[in-house]
Coordinates of C-alpha atoms in Angstrom, one line a residue:
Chain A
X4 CA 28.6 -7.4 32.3
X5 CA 25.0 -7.2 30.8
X6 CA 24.1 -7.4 26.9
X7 CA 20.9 -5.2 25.7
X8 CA 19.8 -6.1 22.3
X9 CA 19.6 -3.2 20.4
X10 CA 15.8 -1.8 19.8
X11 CA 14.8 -1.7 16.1
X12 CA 14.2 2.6 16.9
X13 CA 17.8 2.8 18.2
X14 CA 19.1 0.9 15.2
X15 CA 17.0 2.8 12.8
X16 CA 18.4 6.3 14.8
X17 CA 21.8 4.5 14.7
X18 CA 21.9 3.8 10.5
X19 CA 20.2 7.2 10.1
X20 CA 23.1 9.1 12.1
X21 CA 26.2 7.1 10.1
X22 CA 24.5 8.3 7.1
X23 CA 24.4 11.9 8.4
X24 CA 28.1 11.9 9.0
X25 CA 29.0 10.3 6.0
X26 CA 26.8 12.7 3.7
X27 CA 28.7 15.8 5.3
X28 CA 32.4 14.2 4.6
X29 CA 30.9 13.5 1.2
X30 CA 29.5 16.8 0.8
X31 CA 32.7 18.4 1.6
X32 CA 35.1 16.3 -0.7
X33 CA 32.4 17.3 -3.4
X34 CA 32.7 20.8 -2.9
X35 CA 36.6 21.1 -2.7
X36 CA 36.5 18.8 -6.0
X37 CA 34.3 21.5 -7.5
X38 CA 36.0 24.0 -6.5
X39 CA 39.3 23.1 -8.2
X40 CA 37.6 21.7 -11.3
X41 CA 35.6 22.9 -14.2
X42 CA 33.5 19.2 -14.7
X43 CA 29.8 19.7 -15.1
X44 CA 29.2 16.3 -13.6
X45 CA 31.1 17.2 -10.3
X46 CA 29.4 20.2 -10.0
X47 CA 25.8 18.0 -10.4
X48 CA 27.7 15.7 -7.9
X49 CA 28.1 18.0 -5.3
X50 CA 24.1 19.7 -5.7
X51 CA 22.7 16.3 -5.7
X52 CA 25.2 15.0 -2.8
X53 CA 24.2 18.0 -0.7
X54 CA 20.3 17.7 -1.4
X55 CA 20.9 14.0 -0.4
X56 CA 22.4 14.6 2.7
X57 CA 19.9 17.2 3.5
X58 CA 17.2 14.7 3.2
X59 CA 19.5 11.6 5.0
X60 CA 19.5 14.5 7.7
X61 CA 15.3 15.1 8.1
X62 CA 15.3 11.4 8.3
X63 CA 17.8 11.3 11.7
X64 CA 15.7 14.0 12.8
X65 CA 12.3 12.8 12.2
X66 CA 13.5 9.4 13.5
X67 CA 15.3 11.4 16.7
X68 CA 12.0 13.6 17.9
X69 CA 10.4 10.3 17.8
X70 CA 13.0 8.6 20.5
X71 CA 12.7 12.2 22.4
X72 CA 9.1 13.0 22.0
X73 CA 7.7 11.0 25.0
X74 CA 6.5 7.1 24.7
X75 CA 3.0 7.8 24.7
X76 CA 2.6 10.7 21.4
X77 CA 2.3 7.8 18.8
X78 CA -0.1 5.2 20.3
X79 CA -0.3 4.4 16.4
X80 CA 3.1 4.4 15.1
X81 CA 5.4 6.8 13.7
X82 CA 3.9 5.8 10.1
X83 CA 2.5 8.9 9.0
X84 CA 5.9 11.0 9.7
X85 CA 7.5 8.4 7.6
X86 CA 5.5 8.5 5.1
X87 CA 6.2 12.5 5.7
X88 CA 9.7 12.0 5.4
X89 CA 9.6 9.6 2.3
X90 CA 8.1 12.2 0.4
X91 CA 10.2 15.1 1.4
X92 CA 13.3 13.0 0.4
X93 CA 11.1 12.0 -3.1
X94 CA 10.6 16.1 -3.2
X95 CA 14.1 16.5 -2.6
X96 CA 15.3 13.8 -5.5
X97 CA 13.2 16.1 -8.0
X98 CA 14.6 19.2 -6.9
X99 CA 18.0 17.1 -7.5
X100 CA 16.8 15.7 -10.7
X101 CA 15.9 19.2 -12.4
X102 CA 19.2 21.2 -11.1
X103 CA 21.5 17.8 -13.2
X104 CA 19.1 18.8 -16.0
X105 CA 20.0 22.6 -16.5
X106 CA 23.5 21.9 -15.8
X107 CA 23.9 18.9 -18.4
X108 CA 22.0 21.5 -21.3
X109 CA 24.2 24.2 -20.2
X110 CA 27.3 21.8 -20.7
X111 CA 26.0 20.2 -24.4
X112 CA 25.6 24.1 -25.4
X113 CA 29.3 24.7 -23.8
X114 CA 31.6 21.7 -24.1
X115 CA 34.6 21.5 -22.8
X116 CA 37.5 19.6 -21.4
X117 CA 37.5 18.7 -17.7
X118 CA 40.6 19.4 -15.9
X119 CA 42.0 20.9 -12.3
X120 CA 43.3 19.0 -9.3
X121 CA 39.4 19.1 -8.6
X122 CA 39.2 16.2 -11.0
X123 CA 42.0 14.1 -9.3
X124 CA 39.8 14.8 -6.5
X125 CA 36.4 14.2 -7.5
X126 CA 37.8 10.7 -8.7
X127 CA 39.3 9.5 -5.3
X128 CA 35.9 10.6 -3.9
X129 CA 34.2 8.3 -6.4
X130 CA 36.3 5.4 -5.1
X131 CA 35.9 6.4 -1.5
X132 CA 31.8 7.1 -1.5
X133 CA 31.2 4.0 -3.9
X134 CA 32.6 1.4 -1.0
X135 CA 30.7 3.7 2.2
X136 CA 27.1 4.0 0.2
X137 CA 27.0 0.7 -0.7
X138 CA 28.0 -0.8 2.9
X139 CA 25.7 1.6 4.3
X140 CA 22.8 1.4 1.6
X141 CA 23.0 -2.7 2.3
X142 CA 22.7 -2.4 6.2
X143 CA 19.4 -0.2 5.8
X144 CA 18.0 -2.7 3.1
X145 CA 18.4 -5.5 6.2
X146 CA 16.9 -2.7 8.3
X147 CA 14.2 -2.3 6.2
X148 CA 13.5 -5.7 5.4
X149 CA 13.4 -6.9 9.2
X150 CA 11.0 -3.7 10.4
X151 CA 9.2 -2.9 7.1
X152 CA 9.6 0.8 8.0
X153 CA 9.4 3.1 4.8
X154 CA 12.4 5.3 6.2
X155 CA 14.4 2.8 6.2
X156 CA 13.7 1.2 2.6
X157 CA 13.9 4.8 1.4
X158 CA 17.4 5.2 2.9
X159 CA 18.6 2.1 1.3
X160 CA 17.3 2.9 -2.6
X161 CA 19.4 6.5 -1.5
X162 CA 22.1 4.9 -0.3
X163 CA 22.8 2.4 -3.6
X164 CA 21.3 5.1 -6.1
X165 CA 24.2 7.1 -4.4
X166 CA 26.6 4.2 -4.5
X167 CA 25.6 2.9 -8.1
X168 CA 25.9 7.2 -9.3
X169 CA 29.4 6.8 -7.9
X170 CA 30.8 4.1 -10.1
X171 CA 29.4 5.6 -13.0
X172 CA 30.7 9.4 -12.4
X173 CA 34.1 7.7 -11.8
X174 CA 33.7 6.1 -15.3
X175 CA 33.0 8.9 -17.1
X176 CA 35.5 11.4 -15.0
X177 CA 38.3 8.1 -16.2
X178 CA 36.7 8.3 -19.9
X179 CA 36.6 12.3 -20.0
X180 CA 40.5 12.5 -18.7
X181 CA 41.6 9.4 -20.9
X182 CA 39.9 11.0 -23.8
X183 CA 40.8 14.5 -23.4
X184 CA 42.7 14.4 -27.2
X185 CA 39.2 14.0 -28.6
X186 CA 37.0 16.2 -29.1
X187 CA 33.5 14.2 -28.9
X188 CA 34.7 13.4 -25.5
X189 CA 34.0 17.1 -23.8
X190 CA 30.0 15.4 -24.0
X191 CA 30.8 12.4 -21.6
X192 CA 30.7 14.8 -18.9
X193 CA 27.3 16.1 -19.6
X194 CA 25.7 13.1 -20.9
X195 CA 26.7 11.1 -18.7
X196 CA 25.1 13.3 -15.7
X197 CA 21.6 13.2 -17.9
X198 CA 21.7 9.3 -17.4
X199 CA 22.2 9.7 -13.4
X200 CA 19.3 12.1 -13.6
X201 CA 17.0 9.4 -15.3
X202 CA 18.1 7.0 -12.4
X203 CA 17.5 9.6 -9.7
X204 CA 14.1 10.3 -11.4
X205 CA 12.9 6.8 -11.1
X206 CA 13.7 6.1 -7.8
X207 CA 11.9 9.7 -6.9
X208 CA 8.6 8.5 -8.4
X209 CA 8.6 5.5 -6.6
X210 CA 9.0 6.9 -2.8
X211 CA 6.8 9.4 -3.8
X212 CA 3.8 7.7 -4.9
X213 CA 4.2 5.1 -2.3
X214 CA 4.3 7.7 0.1
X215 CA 1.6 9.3 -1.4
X216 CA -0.8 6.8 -0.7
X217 CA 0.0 5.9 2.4
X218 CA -0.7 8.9 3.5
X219 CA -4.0 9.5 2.0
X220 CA -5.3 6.7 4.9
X221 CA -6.2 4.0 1.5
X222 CA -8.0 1.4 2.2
X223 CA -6.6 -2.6 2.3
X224 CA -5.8 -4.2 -1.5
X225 CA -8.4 -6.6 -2.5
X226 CA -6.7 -9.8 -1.8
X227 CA -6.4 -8.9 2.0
X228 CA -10.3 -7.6 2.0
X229 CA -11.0 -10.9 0.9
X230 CA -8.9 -12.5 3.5
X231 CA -11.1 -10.8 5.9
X232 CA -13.8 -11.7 4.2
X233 CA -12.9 -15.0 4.0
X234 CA -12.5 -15.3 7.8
X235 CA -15.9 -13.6 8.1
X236 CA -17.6 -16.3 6.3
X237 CA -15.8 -18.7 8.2
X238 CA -17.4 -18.0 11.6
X239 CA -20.6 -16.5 10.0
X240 CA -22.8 -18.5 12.4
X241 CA -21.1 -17.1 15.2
X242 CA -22.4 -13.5 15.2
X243 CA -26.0 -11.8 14.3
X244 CA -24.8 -9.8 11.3
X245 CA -21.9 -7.5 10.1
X246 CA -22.5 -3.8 10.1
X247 CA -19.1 -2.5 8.6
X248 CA -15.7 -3.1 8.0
X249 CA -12.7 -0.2 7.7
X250 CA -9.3 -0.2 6.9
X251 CA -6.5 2.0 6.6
X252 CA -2.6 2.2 6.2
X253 CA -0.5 4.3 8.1
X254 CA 3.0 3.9 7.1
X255 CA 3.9 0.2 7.2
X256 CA 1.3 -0.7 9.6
X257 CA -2.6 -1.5 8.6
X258 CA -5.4 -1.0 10.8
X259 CA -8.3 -3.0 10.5
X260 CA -11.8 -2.3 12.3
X261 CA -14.7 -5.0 12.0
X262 CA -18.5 -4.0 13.5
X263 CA -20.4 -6.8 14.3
X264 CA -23.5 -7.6 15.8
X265 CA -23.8 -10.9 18.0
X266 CA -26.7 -12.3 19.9
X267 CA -27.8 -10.9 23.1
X268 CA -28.2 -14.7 24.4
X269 CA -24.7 -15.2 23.5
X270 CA -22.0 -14.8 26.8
X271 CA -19.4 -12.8 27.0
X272 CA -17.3 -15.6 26.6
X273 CA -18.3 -16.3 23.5
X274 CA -18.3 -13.2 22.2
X275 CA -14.7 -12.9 23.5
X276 CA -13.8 -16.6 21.9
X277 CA -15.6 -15.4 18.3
X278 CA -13.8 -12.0 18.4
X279 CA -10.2 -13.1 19.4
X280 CA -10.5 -16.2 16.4
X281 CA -11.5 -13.8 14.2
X282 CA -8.6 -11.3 15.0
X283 CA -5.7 -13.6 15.7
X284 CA -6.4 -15.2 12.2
X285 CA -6.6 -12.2 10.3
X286 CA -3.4 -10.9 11.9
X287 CA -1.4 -13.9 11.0
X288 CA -2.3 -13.7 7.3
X289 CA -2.4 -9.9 6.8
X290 CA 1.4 -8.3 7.9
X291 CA 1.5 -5.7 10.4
X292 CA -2.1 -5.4 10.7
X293 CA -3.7 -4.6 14.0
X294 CA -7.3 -6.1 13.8
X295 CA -10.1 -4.2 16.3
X296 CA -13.7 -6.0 16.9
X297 CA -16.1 -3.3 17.7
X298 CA -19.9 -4.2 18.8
X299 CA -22.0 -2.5 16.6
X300 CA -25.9 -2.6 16.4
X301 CA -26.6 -0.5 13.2
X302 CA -24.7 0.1 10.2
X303 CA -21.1 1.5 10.0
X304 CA -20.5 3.6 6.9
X305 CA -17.8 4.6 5.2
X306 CA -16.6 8.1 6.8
X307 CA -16.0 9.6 3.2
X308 CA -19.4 9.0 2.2
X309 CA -20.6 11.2 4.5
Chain B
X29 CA -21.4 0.3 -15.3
X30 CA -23.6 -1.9 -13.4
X31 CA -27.6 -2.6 -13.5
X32 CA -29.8 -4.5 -11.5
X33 CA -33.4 -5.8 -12.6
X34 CA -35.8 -7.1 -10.5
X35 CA -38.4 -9.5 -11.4
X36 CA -41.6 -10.3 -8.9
X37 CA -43.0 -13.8 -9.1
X38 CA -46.2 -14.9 -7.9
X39 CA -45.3 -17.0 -5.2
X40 CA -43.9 -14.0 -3.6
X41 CA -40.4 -14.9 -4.9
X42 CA -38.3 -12.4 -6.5
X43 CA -35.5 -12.5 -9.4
X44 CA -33.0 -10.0 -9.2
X45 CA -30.3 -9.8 -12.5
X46 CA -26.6 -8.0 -11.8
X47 CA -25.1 -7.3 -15.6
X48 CA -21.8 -5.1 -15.7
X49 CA -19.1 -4.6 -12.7
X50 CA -20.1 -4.7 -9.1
X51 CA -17.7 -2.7 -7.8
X52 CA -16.8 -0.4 -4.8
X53 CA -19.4 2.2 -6.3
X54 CA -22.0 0.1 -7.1
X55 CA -21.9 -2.2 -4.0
X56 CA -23.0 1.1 -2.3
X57 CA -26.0 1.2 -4.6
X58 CA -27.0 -2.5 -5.0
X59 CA -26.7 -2.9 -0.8
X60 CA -29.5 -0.2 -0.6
X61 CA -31.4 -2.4 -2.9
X62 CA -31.0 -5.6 -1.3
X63 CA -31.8 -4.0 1.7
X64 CA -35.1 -2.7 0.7
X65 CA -35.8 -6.1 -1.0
X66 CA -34.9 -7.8 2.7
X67 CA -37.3 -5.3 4.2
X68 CA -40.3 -6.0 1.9
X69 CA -40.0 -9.0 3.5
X70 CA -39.2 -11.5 0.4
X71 CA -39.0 -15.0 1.0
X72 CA -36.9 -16.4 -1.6
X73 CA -34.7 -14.3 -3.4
X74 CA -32.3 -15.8 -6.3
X75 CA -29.7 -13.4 -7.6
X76 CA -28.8 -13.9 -11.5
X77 CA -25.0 -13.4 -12.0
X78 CA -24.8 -14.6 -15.6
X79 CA -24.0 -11.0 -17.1
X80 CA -21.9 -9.6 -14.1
X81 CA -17.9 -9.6 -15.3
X82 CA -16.6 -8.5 -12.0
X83 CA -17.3 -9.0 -8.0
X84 CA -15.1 -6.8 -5.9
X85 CA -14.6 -7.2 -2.3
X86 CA -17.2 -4.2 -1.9
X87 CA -19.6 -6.2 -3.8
X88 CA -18.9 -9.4 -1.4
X89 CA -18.9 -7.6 1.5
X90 CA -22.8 -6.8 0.9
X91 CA -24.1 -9.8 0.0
X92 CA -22.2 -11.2 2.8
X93 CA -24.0 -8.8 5.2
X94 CA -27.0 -9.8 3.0
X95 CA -27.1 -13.4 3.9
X96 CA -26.8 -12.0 7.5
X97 CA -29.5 -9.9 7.5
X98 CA -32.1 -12.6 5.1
X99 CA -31.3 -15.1 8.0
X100 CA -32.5 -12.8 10.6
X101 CA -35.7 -11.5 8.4
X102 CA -36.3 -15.1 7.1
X103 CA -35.7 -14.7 3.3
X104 CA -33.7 -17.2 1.7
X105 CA -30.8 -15.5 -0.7
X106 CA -29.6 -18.2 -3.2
X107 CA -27.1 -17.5 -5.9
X108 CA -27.0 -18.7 -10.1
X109 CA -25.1 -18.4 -12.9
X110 CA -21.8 -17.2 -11.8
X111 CA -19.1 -16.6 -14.5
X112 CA -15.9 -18.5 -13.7
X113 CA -14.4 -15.8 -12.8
X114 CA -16.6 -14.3 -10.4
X115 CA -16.9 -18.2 -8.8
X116 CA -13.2 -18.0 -8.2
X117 CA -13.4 -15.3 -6.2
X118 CA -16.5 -16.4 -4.3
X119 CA -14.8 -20.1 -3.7
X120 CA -11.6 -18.1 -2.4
X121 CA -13.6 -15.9 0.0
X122 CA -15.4 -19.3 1.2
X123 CA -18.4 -17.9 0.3
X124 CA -19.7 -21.3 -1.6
X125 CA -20.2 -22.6 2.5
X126 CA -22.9 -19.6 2.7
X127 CA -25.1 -19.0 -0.2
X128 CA -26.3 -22.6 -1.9
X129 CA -25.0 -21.7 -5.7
X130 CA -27.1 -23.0 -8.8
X131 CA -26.0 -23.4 -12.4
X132 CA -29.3 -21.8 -13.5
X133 CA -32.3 -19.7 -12.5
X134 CA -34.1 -22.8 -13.1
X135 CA -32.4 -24.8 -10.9
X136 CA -32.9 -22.3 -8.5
X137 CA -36.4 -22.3 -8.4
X138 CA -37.0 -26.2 -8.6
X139 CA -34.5 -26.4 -5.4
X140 CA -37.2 -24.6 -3.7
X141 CA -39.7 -26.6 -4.8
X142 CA -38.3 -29.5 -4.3
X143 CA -37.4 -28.3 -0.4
X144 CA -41.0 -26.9 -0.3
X145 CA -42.9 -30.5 -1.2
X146 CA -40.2 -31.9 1.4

């Protein structure tokens, strides 16, 4: 009996699929809980739950065309799609954020007491969904950390948001049932779905603007141009002069391109020692990077300038 | 903002000031200018960074490419008066092992004297 480790794509397809099925159960609990209730805060439940699983479910697929789309489509990664898919889900989160917000005002204009078996059932939900987010939202953070893939990081902030949004809803559906004698309590149902809203919000922002520049190809943050730099002027009597350097991000991964010029006396063998120094350091002290020495014999400018 | 002023001396050297940020933008502007300075074919060329607040990567970048290109072309690039700061940042990109760096213009000038007589 053989053992195959697991590749970090099938593992990433693997978490992505669990989530899938996990959103649907949840999505359909959600729905018969609305159904047989008249809570505001379920009903924001089940939109939101249903928006998330829509976006848990472009991730699988985005993750699954990549697995079936042949081995040689992506000769650069799959960063740019997940940087795609990171800001659909962001998208998504707004869409979320603004239909919790209508409902909430509608609710503060119209209170009233929850009540319906829906309740009962939106409550064991809560219990249920609290324990499978978070198991799941932890096991994509590991994911994440061990293959810095954005569609994974942005699976486990979904995950925990969802898991953290559980908790709370099940402590203001307890509150809004304990407290049904009272009339201030017909807000904690409303209110309380504003100050999911605020959490949903940040965590939108986020995924979006990191997705947002990743995707707009930026160049490397000053302390890692300086690391190249650095290197540079570390073998600067090794090569005739520097035409250019370029860098870009594409997901997780950074791509670094360096012209230089070296003497025509020098042998290929030195040229290959200089070049292969100067790549292997950079790529220990710059993560993910993929370093390129091009020969260049006039200046390399900066494509946007143009 | 950032400005450059030149100043022509009679030995053929030339003084060059940086004042303000030499950023991204302007290390576009101030390579062009080192460049023609390289092609005039000046021997000794001592940039003044007493008034210049900031040195990006950009700016760095071209006066690394600078030293490359003086080498070739024969000019000598020396550096003077940097701002703590901007000496942090040229220590941590180990540029101190390329350019000589002097705590004045004066300095500067006497080195190559001194180097000159030797």
């Amino acid at each position: 009996m053989s053992h195959h480790a697991a590749s970090p794509g099938t593992n990433k397809e693997g978490a992505a699929l669990a989530g899938v099925w996990a959103g649907l159960l949840d999505v359909g609990i959600c729905l018969a809980a609305v159904l047989a209730s008249n809570s505001a805060v379920l009903l924001a439940d089940f939109l939101k739950t249903f928006l998330e699983w829509i976006a848990v479910l472009l991730a699988w697929l985005a993750l699954w065309r990549i697995k079936h789309g042949g081995s040689h489509k992506f000769d650069y990664g799959i960063g740019k799609l997940e940087s795609f898919a990171g800001m659909a889900v962001g998208t998504l989160m707004i869409l979320c954020l603004l239909v919790i917000g209508f409902n909430a005002v509608r609710n503060i204009l119209h209170p009233a007491h929850v009540a319906g078996l829906g309740v009962w059932i939106g409550l064991a939900d809560q219990v249920l969904f609290a324990g499978i987010n978070t198991r799941l939202g932890l096991q994509s953070r590991r994911m994440a950390h061990s293959t810095g893939s954005p569609i994974m990081g942005a699976q486990a902030r979904l995950m925990l948001t969802r898991a953290a949004a559980n908790i709370f809803i099940l402590v203001a559906l307890g509150l809004s049932v304990a407290l049904k004698h009272y009339h201030w309590a017909t807000y904690i149902d409303p209110l309380s779905s504003i100050i999911i809203a605020a959490s949903i919000l940040m965590a939108a922002l986020g995924l979006l603007s990191s997705s947002f520049y990743d995707l707009m190809d930026r160049t490397l943050e000053e302390e890692n141009q300086i690391i190249i730099l650095r290197e540079l002027a570390g073998h600067f009597e090794e090569y005739e002069e520097l035409h250019g350097i370029r860098s870009r991000r594409s997901g997780s991964k950074v791509f670094i391109e360096i012209f230089l010029e070296f003497d025509p006396e020098d042998t290929m063998a030195e040229i290959q020692k200089t070049a292969a120094d100067i790549r292997q350091n950079i790529e220990a002290k710059i993560n993910n990077s993929s370093v390129t020495i091009a020969l260049a014999d006039r200046p390399v400018r900066n494509l946007s300038h143009k | 903002m950032f400005e450059t002023q030149h100043t022509k001396h009679d030995d053929g050297s030339v003084h060059v000031i940086l004042k303000g940020n030499l950023d991204a933008v302007a290390a576009e502007r101030f390579e062009t200018e080192l460049e023609s300075l390289l092609e005039a074919g000046t021997p000794f060329l001592v940039i003044d960074m007493e008034n210049l607040r900031y040195l990006a990567s950009a700016g760095l970048r071209v006066l690394l490419s600078g030293a490359k290109k003086g080498k070739k072309k024969g000019t000598e690039i020396v550096l003077c008066s940097l701002q703590p700061l901007v000496l942090e940042i040229f220590d941590t990109a180990g540029f101190t092992r390329i350019f000589s760096v002097f705590k004045s213009r004066e300095e500067a000038h006497k080195s190559r004297g001194k180097r000159q007589q030797a």
